[in-house]
Short mmCIF file of C-alpha atoms in Angstrom, two decimals:
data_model
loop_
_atom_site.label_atom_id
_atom_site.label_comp_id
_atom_site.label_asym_id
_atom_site.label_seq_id
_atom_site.Cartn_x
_atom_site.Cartn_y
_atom_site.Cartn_z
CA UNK U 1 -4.72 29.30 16.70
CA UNK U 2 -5.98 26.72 14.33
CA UNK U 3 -5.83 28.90 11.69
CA UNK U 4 -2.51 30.08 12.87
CA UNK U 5 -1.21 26.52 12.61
CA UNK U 6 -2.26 25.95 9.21
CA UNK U 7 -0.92 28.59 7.88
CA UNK U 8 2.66 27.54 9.21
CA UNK U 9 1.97 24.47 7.93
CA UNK U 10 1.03 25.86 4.06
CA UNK U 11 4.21 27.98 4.26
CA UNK U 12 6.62 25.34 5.84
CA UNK U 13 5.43 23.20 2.33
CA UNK U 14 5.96 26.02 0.22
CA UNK U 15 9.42 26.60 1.38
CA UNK U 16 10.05 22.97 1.39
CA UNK U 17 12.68 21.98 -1.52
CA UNK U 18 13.23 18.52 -1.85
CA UNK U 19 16.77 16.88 -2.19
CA UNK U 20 16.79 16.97 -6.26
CA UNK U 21 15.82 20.70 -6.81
CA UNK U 22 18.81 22.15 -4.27
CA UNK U 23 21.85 23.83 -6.07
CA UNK U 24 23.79 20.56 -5.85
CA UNK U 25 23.93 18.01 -9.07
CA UNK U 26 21.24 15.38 -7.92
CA UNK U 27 22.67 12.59 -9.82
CA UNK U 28 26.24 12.97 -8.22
CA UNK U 29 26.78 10.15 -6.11
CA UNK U 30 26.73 10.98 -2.47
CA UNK U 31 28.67 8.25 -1.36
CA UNK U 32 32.74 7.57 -1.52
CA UNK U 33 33.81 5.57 -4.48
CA UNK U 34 34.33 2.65 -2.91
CA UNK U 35 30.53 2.75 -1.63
CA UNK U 36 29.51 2.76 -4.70
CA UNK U 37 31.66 -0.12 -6.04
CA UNK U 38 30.17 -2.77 -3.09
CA UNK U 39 27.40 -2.14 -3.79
CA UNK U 40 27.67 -2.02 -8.09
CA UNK U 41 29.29 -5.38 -7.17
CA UNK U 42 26.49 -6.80 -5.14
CA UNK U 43 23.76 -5.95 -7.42
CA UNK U 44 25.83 -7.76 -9.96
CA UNK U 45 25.61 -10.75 -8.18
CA UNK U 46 22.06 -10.19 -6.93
CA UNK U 47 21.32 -9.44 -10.62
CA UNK U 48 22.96 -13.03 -12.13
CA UNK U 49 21.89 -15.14 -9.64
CA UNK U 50 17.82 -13.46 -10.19
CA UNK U 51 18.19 -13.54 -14.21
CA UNK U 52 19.25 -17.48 -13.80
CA UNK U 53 16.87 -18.44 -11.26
CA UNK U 54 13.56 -16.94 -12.69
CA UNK U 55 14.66 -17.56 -16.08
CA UNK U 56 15.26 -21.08 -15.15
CA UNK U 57 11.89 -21.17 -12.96
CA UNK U 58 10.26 -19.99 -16.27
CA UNK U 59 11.96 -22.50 -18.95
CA UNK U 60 11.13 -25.39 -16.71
CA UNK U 61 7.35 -24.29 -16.76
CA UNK U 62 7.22 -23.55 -20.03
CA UNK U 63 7.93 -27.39 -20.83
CA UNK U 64 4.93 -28.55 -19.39
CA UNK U 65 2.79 -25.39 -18.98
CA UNK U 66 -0.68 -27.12 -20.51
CA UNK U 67 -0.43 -28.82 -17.03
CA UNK U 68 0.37 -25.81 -15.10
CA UNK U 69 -2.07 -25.36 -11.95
CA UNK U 70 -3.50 -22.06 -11.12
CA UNK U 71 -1.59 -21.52 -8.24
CA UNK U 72 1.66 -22.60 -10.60
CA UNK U 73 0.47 -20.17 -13.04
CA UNK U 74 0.67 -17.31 -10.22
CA UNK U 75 4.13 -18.12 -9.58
CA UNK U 76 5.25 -18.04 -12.92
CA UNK U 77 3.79 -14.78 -13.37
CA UNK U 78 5.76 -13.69 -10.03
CA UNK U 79 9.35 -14.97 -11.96
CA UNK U 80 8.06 -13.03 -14.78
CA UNK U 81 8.16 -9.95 -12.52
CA UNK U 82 11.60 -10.70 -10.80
CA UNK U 83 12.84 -11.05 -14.03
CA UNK U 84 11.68 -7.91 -15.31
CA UNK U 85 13.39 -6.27 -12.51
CA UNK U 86 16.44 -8.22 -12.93
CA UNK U 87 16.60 -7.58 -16.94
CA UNK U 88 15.24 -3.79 -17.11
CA UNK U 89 16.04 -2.52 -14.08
CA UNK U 90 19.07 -3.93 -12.23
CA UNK U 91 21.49 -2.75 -15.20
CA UNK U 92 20.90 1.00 -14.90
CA UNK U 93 21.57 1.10 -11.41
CA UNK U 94 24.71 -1.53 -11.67
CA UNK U 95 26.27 1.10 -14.10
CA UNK U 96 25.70 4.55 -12.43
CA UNK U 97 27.11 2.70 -8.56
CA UNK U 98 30.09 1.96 -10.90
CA UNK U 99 29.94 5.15 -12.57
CA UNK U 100 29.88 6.86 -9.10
CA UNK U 101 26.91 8.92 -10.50
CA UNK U 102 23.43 8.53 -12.29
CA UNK U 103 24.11 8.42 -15.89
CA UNK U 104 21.32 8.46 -17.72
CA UNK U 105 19.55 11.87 -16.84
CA UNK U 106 16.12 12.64 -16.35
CA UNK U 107 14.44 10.38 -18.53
CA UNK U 108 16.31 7.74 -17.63
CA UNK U 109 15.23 7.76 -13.92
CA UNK U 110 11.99 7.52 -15.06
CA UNK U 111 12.03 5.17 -17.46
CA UNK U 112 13.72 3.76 -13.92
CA UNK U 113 11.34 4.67 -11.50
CA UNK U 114 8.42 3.59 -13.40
CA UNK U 115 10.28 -0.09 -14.47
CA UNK U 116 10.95 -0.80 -10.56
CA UNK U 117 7.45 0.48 -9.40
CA UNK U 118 5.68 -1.54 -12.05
CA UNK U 119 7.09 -4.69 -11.62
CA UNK U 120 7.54 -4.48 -7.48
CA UNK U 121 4.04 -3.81 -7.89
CA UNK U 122 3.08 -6.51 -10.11
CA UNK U 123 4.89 -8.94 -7.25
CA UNK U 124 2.81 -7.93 -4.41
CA UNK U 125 -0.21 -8.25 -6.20
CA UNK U 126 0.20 -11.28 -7.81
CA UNK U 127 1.76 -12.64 -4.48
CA UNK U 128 -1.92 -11.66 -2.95
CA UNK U 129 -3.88 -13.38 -5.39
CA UNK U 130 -1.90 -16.39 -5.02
CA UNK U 131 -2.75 -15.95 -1.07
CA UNK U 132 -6.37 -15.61 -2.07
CA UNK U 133 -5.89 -18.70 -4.47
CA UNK U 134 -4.54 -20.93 -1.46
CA UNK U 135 -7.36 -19.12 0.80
CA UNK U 136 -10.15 -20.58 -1.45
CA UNK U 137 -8.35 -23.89 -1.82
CA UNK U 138 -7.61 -24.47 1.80
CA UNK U 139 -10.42 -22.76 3.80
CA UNK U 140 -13.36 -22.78 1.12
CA UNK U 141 -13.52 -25.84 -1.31
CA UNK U 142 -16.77 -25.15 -2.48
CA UNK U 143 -15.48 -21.77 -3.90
CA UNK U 144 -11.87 -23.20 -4.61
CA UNK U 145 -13.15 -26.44 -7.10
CA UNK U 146 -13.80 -23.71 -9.68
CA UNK U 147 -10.75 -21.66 -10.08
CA UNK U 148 -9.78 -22.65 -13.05
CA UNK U 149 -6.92 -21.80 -15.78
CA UNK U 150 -8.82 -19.28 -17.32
CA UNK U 151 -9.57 -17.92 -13.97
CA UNK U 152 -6.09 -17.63 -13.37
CA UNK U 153 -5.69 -15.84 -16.52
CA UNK U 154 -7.91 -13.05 -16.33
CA UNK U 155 -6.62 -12.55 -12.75
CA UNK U 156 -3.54 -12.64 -14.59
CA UNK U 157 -4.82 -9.56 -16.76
CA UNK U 158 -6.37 -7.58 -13.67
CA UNK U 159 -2.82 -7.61 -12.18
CA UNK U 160 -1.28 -5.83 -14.88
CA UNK U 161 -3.80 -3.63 -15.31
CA UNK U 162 -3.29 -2.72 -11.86
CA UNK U 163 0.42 -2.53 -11.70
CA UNK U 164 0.18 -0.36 -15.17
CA UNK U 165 -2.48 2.00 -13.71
CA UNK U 166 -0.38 3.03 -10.68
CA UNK U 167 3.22 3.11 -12.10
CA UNK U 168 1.66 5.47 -15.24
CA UNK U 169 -0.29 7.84 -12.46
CA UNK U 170 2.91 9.80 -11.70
CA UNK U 171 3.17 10.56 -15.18
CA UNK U 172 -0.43 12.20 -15.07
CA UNK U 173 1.19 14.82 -13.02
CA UNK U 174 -0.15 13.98 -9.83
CA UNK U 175 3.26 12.30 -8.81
CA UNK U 176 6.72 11.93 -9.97
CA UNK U 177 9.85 9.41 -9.77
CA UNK U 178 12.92 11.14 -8.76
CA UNK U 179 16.57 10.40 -7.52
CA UNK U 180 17.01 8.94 -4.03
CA UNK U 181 19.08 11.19 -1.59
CA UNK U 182 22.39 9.26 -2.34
CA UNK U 183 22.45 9.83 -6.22
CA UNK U 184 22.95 6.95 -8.29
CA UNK U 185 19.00 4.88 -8.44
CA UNK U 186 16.01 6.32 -9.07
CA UNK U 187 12.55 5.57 -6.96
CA UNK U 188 8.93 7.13 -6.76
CA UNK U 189 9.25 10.88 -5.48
CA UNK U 190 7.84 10.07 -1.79
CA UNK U 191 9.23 13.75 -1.19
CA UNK U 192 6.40 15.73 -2.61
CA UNK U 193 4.56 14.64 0.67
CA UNK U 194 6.55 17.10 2.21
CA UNK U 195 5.69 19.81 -0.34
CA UNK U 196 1.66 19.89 -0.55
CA UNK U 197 -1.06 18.41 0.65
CA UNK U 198 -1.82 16.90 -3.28
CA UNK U 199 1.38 15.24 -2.98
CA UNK U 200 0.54 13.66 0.37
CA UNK U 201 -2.93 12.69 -0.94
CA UNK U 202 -0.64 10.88 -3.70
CA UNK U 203 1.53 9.66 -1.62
CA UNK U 204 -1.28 8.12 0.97
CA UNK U 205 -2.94 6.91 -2.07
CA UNK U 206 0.16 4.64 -3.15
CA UNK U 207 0.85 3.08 0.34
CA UNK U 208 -2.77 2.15 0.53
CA UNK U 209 -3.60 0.36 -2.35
CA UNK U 210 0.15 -0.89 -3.42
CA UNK U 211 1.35 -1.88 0.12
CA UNK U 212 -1.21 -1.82 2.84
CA UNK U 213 -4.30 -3.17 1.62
CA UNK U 214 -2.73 -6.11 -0.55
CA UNK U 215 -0.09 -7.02 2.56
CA UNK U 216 -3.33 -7.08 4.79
CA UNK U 217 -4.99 -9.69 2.59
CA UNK U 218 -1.61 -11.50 2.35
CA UNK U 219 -1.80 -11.83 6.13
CA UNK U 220 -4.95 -12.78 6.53
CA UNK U 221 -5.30 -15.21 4.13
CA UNK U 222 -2.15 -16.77 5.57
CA UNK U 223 -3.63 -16.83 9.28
CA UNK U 224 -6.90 -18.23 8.28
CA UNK U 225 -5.15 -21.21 6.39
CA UNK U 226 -2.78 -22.06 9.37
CA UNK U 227 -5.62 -21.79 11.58
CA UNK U 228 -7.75 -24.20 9.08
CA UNK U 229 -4.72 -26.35 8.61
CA UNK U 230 -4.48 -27.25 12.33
CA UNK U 231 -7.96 -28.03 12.80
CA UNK U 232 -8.03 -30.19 9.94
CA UNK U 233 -5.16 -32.25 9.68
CA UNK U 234 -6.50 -34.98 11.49
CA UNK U 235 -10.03 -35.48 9.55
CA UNK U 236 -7.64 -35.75 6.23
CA UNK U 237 -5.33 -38.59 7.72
CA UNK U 238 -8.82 -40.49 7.65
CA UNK U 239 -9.62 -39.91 3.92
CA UNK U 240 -7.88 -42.11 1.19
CA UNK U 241 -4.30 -41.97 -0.18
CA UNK U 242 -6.10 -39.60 -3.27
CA UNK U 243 -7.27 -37.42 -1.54
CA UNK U 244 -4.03 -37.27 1.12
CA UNK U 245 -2.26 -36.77 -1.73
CA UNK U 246 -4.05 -33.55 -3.17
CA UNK U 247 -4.06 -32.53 0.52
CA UNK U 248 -0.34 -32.83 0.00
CA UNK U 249 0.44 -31.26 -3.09
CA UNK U 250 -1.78 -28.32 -2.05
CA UNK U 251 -0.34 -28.05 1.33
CA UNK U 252 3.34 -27.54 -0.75
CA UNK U 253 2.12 -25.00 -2.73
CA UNK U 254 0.81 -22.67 0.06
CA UNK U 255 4.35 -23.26 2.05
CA UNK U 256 6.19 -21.91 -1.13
CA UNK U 257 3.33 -19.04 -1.55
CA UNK U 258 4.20 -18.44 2.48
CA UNK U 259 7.95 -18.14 2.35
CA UNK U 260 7.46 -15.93 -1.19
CA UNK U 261 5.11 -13.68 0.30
CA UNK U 262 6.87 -13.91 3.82
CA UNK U 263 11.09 -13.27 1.69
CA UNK U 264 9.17 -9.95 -0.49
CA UNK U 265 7.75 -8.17 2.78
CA UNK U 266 11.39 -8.50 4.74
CA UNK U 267 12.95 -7.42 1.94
CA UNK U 268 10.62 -4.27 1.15
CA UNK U 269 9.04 -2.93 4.28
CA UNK U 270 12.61 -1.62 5.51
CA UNK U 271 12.58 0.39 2.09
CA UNK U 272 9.00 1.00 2.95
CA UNK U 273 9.14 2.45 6.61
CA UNK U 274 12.67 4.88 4.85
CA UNK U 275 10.04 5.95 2.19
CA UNK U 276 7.45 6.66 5.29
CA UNK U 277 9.62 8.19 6.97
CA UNK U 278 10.96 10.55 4.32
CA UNK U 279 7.35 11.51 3.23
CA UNK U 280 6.37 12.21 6.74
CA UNK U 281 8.96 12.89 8.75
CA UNK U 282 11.40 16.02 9.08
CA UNK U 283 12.22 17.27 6.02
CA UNK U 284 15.53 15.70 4.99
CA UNK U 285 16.10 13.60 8.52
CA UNK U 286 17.21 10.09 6.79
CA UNK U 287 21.02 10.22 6.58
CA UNK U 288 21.68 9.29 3.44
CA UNK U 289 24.17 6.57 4.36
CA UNK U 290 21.41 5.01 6.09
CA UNK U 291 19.00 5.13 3.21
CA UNK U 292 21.35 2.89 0.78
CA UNK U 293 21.04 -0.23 2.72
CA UNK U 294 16.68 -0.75 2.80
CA UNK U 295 17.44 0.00 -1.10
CA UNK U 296 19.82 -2.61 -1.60
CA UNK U 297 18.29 -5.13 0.45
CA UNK U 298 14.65 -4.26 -1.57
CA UNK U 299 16.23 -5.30 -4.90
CA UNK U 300 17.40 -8.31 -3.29
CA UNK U 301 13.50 -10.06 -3.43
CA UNK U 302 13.79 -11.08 -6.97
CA UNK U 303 16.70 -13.59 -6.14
CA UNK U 304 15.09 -15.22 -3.09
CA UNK U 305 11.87 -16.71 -5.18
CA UNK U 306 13.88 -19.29 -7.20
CA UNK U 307 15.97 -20.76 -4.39
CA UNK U 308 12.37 -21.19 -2.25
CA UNK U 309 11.33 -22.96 -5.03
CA UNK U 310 14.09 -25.64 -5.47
CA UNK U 311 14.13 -25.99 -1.70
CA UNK U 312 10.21 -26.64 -1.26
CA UNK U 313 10.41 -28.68 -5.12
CA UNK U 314 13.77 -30.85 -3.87
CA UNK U 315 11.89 -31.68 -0.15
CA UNK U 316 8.28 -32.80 -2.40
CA UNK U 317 10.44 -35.04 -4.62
CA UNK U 318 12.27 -36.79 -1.14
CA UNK U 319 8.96 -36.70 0.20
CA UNK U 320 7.21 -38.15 -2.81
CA UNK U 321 10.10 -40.87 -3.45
CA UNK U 322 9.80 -41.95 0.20
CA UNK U 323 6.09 -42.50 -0.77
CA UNK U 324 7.41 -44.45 -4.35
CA UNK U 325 9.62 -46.75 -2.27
CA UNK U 326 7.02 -47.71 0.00
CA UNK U 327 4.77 -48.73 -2.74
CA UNK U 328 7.05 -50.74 -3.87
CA UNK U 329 7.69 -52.37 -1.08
CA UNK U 330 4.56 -52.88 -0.76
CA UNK U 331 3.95 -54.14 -4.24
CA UNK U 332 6.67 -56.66 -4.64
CA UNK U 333 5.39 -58.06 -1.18
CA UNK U 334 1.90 -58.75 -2.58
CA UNK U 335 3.81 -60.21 -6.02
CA UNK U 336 5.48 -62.69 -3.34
CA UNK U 337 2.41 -63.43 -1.61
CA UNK U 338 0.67 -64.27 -5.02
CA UNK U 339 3.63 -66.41 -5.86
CA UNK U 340 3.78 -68.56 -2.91
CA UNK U 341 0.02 -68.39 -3.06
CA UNK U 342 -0.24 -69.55 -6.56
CA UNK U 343 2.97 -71.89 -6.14
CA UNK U 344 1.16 -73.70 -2.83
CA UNK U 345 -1.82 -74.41 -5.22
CA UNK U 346 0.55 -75.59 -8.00
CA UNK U 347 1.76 -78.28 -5.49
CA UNK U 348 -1.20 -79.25 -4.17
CA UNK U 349 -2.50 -80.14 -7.76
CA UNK U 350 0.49 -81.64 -8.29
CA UNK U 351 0.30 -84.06 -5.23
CA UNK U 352 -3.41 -84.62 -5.65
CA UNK U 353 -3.02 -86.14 -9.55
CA UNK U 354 -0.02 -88.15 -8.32
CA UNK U 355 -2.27 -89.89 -6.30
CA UNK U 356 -5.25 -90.08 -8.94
CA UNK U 357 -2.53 -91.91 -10.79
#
């Protein structure tokens, strides 16, 4: 019966033609017209707003980046990514929803494919070594005092490496990119899952080391520092305003690594569990209507990044003038003090050589 069952199996993938090799043209759009202009007209928008907001994120550190922190460093890498995405990526698709079909043929979707895989990978991992960074920092100071900037440069290095490595696999013939079901964007081939068992070794292979395993570490580095964070936050209120201060500062950067990593996963796991779903599931069973949306909302991450860091940078500066004020305060009342102080003494003299007199 086993063998029976394989056997079905072997055959059922041998039959199996994905959407892109059927009689129909693959780049055709499968939506109406008007589909297909929304949504060229929101990916303008998304597009703008990300190529302004990481390329603003990214002039503003370039002004002072010989004080950049590690964790800062991260961050700017991340904007390098979004922009990436924004500047090579988000054009191709813009044209071919306003084109009501992909235009630029076969080479073009993987020039595609392989642009959108290597920088959405390059965000998650660089995303989970910030999470590692703030890990260190928060939960283990004796290994966080010495991450340095050259640290943070050759992790720098690794990540690329990495994100290059698994985009260029495909073209090593073990994988592919290919056309998504509705015509007009292009996205790894999660399809050849339902073809062989090679292509759902591939396919395994990519959701465990460019999803799983680094949104694992993401959430557990995340749990450990809230868990540290609570458990601490009295012993630091007893330290002095120095050391608060760092506390602060460090505390800031881990909220806008939180809401980065936290705005990336709710924008990509919907694509993620469509892409599951399509690799694993019945052959063909995502209606293509409903597989435009988790795309849409995917290339959406690269605009979120620069708006969590204005919020998180405009609440430190309130935060940190509050702090300016009260030293002031505090200041000019001690000047005040020392004036009466040195004015009563002024008298005093003044009285006492009157009567010498």
């Amino acid at each position: 019966m086993t063998g029976m069952a394989s056997d079905h199996n072997s055959s059922s993938q041998e039959d199996y033609l994905p959407h892109y090799l059927q009689k129909e043209d693959p780049f055709a759009s499968k939506l109406s017209r008007e589909a297909d202009i929304v949504a060229g007209f929101y990916l303008t928008v998304i597009g703008i707003l990300s190529t302004l907001g990481n390329g603003y994120v990214i002039f503003m550190s370039s002004k002072r980046k010989k004080k950049l922190r590690p964790a800062e460093i991260m961050t700017v890498n991340l904007a390098v990514c979004d922009l990436g995405i924004s500047v090579v990526g988000k054009p191709f698709s813009i044209i071919s929803f306003f084109s009501h079909r992909w235009v630029f043929g076969w080479m073009g979707c993987r020039w595609y494919g392989w642009a959108g895989f290597f920088f959405g990978c390059g965000s998650l991992i660089t995303m989970t070594a910030v999470s590692l960074d703030r890990y260190l920092k928060i939960c283990h100071l004796s290994y966080g005092t010495w991450l340095k900037r050259h640290h943070a440069f050759i992790c720098l290095a690794l990540i690329w490496a990495y994100a290059t490595f698994w985009a260029t696999v495909p073209f090593a013939g073990v994988g592919s990119y290919a056309p998504e079901p509705f015509g007009t964007s292009c996205t790894l081939d999660w399809w050849l899952a339902q073809a062989s068992v090679a292509g759902q070794a591939f396919i395994l292979s990519i959701l465990f080391f460019c999803l799983l395993l680094p949104t694992a570490v993401i959430v557990f580095s995340y749990v450990k520092i809230i868990l540290k964070v609570k458990s601490s936050t009295k012993e630091v209120a007893h330290y002095d305003s120095r050391i608060q201060n760092s506390h602060i500062l460090e505390m800031k950067l881990t909220k806008v690594a939180m809401l980065i990593c936290a705005g990336f996963l709710i924008a990509w796991i919907p694509y993620a569990v469509v892409s599951v779903w399509s690799a694993f599931g019945q052959p063909d069973s995502v209606p293509i209507q409903f597989s435009v949306v988790p795309t849409l909302l995917a290339k959406s991450a690269a605009m979120y990044n620069p708006i969590i860091y204005q919020v998180i940078d405009c609440k430190f500066a309130c935060c940190r003038s509050k702090g300016l004020k009260t030293l002031q305060k505090k200041s000019s009342l001690n000047k005040s003090r020392m004036y009466s102080i040195s004015a009563h003494r002024g008298s005093t003299a003044m009285n006492e050589t009157q009567l010498e007199v």
